[in-house]
Short mmCIF file of N, CA and C in Angstrom, two decimals:
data_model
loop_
_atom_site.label_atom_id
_atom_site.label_comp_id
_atom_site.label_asym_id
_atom_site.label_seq_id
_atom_site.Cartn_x
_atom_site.Cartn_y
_atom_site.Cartn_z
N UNK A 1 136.03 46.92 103.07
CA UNK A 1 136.80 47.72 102.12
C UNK A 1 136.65 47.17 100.70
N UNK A 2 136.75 45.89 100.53
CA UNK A 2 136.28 45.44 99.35
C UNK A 2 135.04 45.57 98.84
N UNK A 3 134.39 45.60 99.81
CA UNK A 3 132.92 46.07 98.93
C UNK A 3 132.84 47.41 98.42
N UNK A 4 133.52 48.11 99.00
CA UNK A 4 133.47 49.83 98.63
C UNK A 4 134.22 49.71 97.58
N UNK A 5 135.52 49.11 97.20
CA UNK A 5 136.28 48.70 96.08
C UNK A 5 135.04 48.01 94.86
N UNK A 6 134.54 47.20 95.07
CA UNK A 6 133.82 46.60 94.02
C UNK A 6 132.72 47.77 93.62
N UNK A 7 132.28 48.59 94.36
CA UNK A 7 131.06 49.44 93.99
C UNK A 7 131.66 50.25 93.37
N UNK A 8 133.23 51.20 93.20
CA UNK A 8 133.72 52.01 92.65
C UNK A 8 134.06 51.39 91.68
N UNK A 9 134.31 50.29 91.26
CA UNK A 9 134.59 49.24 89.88
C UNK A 9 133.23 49.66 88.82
N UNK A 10 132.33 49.21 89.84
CA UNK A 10 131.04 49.02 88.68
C UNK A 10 130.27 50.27 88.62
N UNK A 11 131.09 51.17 89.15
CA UNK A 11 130.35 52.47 88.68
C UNK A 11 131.67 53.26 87.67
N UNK A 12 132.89 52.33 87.28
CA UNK A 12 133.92 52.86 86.92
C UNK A 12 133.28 52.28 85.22
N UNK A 13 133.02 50.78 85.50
CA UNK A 13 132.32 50.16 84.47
C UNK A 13 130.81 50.96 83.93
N UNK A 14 130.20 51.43 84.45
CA UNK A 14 129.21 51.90 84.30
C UNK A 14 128.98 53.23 83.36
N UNK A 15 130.32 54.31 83.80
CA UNK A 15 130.78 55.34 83.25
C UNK A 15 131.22 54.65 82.01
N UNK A 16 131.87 54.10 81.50
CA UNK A 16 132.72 53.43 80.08
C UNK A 16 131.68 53.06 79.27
N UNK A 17 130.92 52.34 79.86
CA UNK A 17 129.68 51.85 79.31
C UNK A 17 128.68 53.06 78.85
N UNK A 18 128.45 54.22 79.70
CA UNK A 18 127.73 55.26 78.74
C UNK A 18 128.92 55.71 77.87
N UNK A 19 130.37 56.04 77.90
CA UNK A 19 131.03 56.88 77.33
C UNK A 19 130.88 55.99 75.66
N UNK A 20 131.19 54.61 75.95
CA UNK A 20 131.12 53.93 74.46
C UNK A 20 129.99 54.11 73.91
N UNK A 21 128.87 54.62 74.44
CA UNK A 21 127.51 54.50 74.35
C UNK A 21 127.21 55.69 73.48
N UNK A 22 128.08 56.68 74.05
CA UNK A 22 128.26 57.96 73.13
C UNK A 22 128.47 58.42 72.27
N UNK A 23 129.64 57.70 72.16
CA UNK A 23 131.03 57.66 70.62
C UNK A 23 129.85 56.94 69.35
N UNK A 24 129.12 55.94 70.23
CA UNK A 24 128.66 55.16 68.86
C UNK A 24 127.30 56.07 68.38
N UNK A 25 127.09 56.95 69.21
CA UNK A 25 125.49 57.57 68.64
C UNK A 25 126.06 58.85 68.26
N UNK A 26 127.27 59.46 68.35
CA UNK A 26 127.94 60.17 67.63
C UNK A 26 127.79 59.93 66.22
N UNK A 27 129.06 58.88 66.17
CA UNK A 27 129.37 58.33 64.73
C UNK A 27 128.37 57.89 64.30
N UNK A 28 127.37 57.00 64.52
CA UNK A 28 125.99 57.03 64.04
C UNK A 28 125.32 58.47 63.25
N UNK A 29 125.50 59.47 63.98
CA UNK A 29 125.00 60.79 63.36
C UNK A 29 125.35 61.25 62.44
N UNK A 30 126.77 61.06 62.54
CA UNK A 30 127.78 61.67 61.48
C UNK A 30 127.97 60.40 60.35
N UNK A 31 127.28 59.01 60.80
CA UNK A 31 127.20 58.48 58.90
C UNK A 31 128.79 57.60 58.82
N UNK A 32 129.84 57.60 60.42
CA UNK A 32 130.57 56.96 59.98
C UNK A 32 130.47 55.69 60.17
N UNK A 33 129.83 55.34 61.33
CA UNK A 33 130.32 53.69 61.74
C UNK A 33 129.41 52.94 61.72
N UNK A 34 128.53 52.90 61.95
CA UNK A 34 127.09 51.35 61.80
C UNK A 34 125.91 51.55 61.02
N UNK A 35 125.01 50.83 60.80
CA UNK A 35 123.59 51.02 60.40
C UNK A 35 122.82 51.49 61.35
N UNK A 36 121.59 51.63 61.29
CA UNK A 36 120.38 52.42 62.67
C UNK A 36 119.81 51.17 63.15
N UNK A 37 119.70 50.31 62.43
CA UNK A 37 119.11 48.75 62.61
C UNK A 37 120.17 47.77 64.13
N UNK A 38 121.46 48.43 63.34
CA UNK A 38 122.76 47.75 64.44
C UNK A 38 122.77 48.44 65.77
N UNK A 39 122.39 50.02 65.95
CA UNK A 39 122.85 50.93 66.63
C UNK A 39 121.31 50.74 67.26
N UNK A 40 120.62 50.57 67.29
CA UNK A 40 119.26 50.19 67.98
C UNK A 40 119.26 49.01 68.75
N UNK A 41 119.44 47.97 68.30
CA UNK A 41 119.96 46.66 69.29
C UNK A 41 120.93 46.88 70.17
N UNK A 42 121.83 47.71 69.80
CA UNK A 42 123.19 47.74 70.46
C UNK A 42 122.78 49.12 71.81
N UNK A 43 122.19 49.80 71.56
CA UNK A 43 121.32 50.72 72.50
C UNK A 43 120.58 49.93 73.39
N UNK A 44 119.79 49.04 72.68
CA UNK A 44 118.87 47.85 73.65
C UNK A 44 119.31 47.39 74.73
N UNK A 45 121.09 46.72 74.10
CA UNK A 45 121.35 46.06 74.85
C UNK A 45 122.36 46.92 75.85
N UNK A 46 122.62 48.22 75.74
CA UNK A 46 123.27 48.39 76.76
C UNK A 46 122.51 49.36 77.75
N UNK A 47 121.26 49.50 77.36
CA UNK A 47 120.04 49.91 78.50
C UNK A 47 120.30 48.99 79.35
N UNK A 48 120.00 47.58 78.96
CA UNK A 48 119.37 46.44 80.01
C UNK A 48 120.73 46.69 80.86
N UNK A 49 121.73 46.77 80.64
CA UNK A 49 122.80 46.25 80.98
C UNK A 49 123.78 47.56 82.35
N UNK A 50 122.82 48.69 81.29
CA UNK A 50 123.05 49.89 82.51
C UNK A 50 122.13 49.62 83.30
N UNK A 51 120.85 49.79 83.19
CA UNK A 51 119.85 49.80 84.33
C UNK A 51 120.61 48.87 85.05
N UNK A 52 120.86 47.38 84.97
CA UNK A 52 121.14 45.98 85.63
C UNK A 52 122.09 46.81 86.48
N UNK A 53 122.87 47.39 86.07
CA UNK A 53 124.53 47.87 87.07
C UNK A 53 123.69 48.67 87.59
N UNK A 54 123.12 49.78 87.68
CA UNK A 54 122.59 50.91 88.32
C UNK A 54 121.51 50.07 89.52
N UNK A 55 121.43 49.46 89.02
CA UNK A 55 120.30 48.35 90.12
C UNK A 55 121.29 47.86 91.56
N UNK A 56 122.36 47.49 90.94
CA UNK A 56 123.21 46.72 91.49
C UNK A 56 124.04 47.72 92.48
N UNK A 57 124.37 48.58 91.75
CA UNK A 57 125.21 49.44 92.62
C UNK A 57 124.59 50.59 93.41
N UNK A 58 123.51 50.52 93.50
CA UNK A 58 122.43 51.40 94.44
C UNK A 58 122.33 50.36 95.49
N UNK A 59 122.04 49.15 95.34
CA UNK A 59 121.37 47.76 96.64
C UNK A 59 122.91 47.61 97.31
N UNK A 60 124.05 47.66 96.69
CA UNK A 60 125.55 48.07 97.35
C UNK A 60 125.93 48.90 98.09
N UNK A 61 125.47 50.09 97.53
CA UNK A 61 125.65 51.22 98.40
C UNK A 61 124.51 51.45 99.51
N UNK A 62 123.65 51.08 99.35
CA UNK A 62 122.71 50.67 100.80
C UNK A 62 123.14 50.28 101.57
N UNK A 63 123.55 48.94 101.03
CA UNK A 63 123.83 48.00 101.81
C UNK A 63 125.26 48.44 102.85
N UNK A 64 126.05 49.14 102.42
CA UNK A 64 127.40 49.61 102.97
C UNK A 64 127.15 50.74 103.62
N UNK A 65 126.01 51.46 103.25
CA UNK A 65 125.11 52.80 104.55
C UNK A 65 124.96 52.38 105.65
N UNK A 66 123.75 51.20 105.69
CA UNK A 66 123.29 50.63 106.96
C UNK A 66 123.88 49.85 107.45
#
């Protein structure tokens, strides 16, 4: 049960993580909140960081199939 608990966590985390992901390439568009220089690293880094969870929570949910 805890593992099914932890996989609904990091796909709870996962969702937040695109939604902030959103807001900032919004406001990026619209000229309110960062530079393109900031908002490019900050894209970088939350690729690696989605793929990494999406990695993670696919080999979880396998793992709790079989």
């Amino acid at each position: 049960m805890s593992g099914e608990l932890g996989v609904l966590f990091d796909a709870i985390n996962a969702l937040g993580v695109v939604g902030l992901l959103g807001f900032m390439v919004l406001a990026f568009y619209r000229g309110d909140l960062i530079a393109r220089s900031v908002l490019d690293r900050i894209l970088e880094v939350y690729e690696q960081r989605l793929t990494a969870l999406v990695e993670e929570i696919l080999e979880k949910l396998e793992r709790i199939v079989q």
